[in-house]
Coordinates of C-alpha atoms in Angstrom, one line a residue:
X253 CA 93.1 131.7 96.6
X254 CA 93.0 129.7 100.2
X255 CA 90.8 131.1 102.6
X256 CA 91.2 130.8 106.3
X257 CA 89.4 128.4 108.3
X258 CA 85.4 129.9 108.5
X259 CA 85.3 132.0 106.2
X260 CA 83.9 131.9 102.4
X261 CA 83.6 128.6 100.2
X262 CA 82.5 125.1 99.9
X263 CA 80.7 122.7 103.2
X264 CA 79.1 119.6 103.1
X265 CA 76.5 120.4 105.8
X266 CA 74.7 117.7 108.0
X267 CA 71.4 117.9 109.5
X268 CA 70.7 115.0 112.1
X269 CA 67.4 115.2 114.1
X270 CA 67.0 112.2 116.0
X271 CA 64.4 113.1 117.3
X272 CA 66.0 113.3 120.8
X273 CA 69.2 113.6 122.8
X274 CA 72.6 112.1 121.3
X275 CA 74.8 110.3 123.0
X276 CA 78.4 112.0 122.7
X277 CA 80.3 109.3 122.0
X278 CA 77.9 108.1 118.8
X279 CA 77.8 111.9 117.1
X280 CA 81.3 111.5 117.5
X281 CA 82.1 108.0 116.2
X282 CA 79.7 108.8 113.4
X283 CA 81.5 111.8 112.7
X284 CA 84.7 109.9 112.2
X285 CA 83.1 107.4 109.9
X286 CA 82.5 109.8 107.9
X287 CA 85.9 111.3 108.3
X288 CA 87.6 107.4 106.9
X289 CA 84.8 107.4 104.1
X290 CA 86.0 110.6 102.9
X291 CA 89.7 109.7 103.2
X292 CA 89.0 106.9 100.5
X293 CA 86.7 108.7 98.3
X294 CA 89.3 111.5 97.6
X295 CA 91.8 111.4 94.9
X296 CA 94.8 112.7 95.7
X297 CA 96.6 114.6 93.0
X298 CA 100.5 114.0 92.2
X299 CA 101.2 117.0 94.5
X300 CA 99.4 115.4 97.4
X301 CA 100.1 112.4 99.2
X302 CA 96.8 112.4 101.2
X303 CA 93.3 114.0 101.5
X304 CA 92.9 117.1 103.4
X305 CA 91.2 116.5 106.8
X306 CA 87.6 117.1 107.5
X307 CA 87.2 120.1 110.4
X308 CA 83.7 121.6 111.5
X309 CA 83.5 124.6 110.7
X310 CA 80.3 125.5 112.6
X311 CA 78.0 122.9 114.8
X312 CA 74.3 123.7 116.2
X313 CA 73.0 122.4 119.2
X314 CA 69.2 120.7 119.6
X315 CA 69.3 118.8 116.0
X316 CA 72.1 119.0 114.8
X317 CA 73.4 121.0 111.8
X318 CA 77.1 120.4 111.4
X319 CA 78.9 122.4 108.5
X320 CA 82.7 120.4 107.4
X321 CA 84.8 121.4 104.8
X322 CA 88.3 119.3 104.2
X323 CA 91.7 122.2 105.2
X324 CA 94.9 121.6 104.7
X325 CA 97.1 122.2 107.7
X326 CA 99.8 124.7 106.8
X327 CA 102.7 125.3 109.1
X328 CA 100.5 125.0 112.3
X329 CA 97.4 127.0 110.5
X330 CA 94.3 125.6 108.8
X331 CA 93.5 127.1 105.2
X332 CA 90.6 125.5 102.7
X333 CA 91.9 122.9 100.4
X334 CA 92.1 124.3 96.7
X335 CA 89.9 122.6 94.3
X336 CA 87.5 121.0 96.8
X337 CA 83.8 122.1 95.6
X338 CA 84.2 119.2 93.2
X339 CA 85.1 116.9 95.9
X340 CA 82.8 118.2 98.2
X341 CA 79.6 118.0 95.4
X342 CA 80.9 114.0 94.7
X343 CA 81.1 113.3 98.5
X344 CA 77.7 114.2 99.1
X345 CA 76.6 112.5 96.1
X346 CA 78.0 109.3 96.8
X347 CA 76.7 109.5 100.3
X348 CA 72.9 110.4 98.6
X349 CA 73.8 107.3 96.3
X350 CA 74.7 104.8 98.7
X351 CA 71.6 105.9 101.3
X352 CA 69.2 105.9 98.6
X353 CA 70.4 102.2 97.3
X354 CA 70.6 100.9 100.5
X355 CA 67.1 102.3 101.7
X356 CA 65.6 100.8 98.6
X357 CA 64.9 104.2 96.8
X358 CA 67.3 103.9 94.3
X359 CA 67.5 100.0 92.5
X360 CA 69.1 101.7 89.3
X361 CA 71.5 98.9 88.0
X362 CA 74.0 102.0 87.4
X363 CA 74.7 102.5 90.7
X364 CA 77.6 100.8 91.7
X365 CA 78.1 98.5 94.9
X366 CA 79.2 100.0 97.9
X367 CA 82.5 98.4 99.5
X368 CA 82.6 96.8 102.6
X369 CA 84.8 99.5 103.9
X370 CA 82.5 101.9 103.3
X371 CA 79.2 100.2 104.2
X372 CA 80.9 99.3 107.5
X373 CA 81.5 103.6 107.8
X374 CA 78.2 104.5 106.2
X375 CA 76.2 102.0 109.0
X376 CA 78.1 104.0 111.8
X377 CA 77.3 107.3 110.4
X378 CA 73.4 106.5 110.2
X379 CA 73.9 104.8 114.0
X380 CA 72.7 107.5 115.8
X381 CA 69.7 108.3 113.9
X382 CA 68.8 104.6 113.6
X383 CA 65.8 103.2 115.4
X384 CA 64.8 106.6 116.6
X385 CA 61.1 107.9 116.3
X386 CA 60.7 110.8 113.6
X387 CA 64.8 110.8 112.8
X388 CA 65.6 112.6 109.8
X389 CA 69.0 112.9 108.2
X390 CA 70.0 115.9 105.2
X391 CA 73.1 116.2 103.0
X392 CA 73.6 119.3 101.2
X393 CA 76.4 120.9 99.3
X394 CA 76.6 124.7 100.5
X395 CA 78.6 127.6 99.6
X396 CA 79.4 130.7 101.3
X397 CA 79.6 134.0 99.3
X398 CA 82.3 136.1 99.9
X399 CA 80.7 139.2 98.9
X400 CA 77.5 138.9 102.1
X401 CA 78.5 135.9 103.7
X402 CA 75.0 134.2 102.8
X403 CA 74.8 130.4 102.3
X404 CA 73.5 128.9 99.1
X405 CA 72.7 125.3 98.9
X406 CA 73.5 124.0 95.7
X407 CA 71.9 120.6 96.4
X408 CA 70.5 118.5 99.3
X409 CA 69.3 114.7 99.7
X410 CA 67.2 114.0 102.7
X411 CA 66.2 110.6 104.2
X412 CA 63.1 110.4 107.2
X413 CA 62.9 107.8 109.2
X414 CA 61.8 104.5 107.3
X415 CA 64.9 105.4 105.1
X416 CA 67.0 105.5 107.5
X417 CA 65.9 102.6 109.2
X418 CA 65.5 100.4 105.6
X419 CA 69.1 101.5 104.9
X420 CA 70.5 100.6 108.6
X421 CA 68.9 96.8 108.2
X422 CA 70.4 96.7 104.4
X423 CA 74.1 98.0 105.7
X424 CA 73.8 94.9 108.3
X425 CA 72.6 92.0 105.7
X426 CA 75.5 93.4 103.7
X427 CA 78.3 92.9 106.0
X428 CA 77.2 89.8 107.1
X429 CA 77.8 88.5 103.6
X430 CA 80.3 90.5 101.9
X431 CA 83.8 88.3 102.8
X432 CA 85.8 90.3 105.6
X433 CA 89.4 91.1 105.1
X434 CA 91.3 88.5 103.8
X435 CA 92.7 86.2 107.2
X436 CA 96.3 86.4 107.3
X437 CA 98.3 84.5 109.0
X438 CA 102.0 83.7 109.8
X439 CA 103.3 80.3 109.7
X440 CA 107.0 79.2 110.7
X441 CA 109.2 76.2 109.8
X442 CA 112.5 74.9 111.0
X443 CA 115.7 73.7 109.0
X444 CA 113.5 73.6 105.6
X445 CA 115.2 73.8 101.7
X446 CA 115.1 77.4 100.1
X447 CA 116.5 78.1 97.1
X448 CA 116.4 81.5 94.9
X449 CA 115.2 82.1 91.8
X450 CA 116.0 85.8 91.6
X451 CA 118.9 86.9 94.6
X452 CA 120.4 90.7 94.8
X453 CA 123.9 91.3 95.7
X454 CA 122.3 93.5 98.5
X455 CA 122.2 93.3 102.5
X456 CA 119.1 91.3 103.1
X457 CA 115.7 93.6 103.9
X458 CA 113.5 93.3 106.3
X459 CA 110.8 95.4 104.8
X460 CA 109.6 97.0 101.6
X461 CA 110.7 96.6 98.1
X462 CA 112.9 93.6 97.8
X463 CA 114.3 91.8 94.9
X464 CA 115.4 89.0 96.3
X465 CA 112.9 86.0 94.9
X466 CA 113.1 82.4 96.4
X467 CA 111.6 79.2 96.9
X468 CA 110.8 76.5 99.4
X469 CA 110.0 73.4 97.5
X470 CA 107.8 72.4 100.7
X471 CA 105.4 75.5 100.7
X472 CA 105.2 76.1 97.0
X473 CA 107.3 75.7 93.6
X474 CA 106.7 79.4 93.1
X475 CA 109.5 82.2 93.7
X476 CA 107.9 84.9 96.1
X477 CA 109.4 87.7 97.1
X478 CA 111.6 86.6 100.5
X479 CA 112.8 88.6 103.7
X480 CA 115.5 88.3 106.2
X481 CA 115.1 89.6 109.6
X482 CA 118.0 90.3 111.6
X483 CA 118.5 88.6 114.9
X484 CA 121.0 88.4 117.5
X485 CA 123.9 86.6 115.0
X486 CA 122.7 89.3 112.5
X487 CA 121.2 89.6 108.9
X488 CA 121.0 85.8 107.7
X489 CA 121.7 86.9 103.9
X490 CA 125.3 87.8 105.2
X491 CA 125.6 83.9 106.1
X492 CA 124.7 83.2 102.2
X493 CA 127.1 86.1 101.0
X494 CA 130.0 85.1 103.2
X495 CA 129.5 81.2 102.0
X496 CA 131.2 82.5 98.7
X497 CA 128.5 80.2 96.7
X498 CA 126.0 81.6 93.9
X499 CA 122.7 81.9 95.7
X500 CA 121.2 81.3 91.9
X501 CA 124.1 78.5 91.0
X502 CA 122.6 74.9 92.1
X503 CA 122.9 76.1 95.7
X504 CA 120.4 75.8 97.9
X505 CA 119.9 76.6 101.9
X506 CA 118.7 74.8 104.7
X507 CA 116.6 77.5 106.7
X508 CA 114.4 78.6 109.7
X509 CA 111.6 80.5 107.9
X510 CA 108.6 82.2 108.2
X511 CA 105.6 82.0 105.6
X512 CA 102.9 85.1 105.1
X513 CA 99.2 82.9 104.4
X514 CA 97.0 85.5 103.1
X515 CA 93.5 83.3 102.8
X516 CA 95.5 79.9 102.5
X517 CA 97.8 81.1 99.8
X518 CA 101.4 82.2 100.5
X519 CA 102.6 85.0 99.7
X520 CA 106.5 85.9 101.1
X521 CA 108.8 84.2 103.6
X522 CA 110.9 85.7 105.8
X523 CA 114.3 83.9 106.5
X524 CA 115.1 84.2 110.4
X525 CA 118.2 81.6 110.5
X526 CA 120.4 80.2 107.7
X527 CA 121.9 76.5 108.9
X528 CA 123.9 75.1 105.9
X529 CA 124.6 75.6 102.0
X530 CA 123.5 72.3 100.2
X531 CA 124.2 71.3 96.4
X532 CA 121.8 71.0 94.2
X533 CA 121.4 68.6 91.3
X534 CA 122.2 70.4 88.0

């Protein structure tokens, strides 16, 4: 049964003493790190499209001891996501996991490698504890009983300040060598030859699934999956449909297109102008 926002069940509860006053805007950026990191760890189930968001349920001033818990927003109310000890007792887990190999404390080949993504998050949660004198950090899975309201800590990981600090330093060396997001890039070319390997009898789309497949022997003699975007003279595909030809019958067209580079490899074109229908040898 769902209970209402502060009452009984499940928190992942922080404890961050760095050892002095922090600034607003880093307990709040680190907070929202750790806010995306959970977003990816959770596994939606066929019922849900995405995870539950993270609220604070209770935050104490001098160090600070924030209690979250992931709610489901229902018709403009916040009730406890069903099912989310287990996600809760992971989440801390992989947060222990990824601290502990980072920091040097775990070197266990079994733990697996942290993506960038989440190193990137992980680095800005740790931020405002990092380089601080007698900084201390604590995960723990807690759960309130319904029954007196007490708090049981099921289990807690806690890191002092040379773990902290190891693990900040490790993060950094990481993400300077793990590769970035792959560079894309858009590249456009005037009056060139496309011709379709796979063609729909549908309007042209702009976005999304298409199964319209063509190609431009001067990019690439692979078919990729090609776009049309609608201008001022309207959809370009309506200038192949009106020409009465077979886009897939030794036709071919000469074109203004653009080309998606995703790390120096195309991937789709987008057809902004269609010129001419050309024969093709048989």
């Amino acid at each position: 049964m769902a209970a209402e926002l502060g009452e009984v069940g499940d928190r992942l509860v922080l404890y961050l003493d760095p050892g002095g006053p922090i600034e607003l805007t880093e307990l709040t950026d680190s907070f929202a790190a750790l806010a995306r990191m959970y977003a990816r760890h959770y596994r939606a189930d066929e019922a849900t499209e995405t995870a539950p968001k993270l609220y604070v349920t209770k935050l104490t001033s001098g160090s600070v001891i924030a209690e979250v818990a992931p709610y489901a927003v229902i018709v403009g109310q916040a009730y406890m996501a069903m099912d989310h000890s287990v996600t809760i007792a992971d989440f801390a887990n992989r947060l222990n996991r990824a601290l502990r190999a980072f920091s040097g404390m775990e070197t266990s080949a079994a733990v697996p490698a942290t993506p960038r993504e989440d190193a990137a998050d992980l680095r800005e949660f740790v931020k405002p504890l990092t380089g601080r004198a007698r900084s201390q950090l604590a995960i723990s899975h807690a759960r309130y009983h319904e029954r007196d309201g007490d708090r049981e800590v099921l289990v807690e990981y806690a890191f002092d300040e040379a773990a902290i600090n190891r693990a900040a330093l490790a993060i950094d060396r990481s993400l300077e060598t793990q590769p970035d997001k792959p560079a894309t890039a858009t590249r456009p070319l005037s009056e060139v030859l496309l011709y379709f390997d796979v063609a729909s009898r549908a309007a042209g789309r702009e976005k999304g699934k298409t199964h319209d497949r063509a190609i431009v022997p001067e990019v690439s003699d692979k078919a990729m999956p090609t776009y049309f975007r609608k201008g001022v003279s309207g959809d370009p595909k309506d200038a192949i449909r009106r020409d009465g030809a077979n886009p897939i019958a030794n036709t071919g067209y000469i074109v203004d297109v653009l080309v998606q580079v995703i790390d120096d490899e195309p991937k789709m074109y987008i057809v902004t102008q269609v010129y001419d229908a050309v024969p093709l040898d048989p």
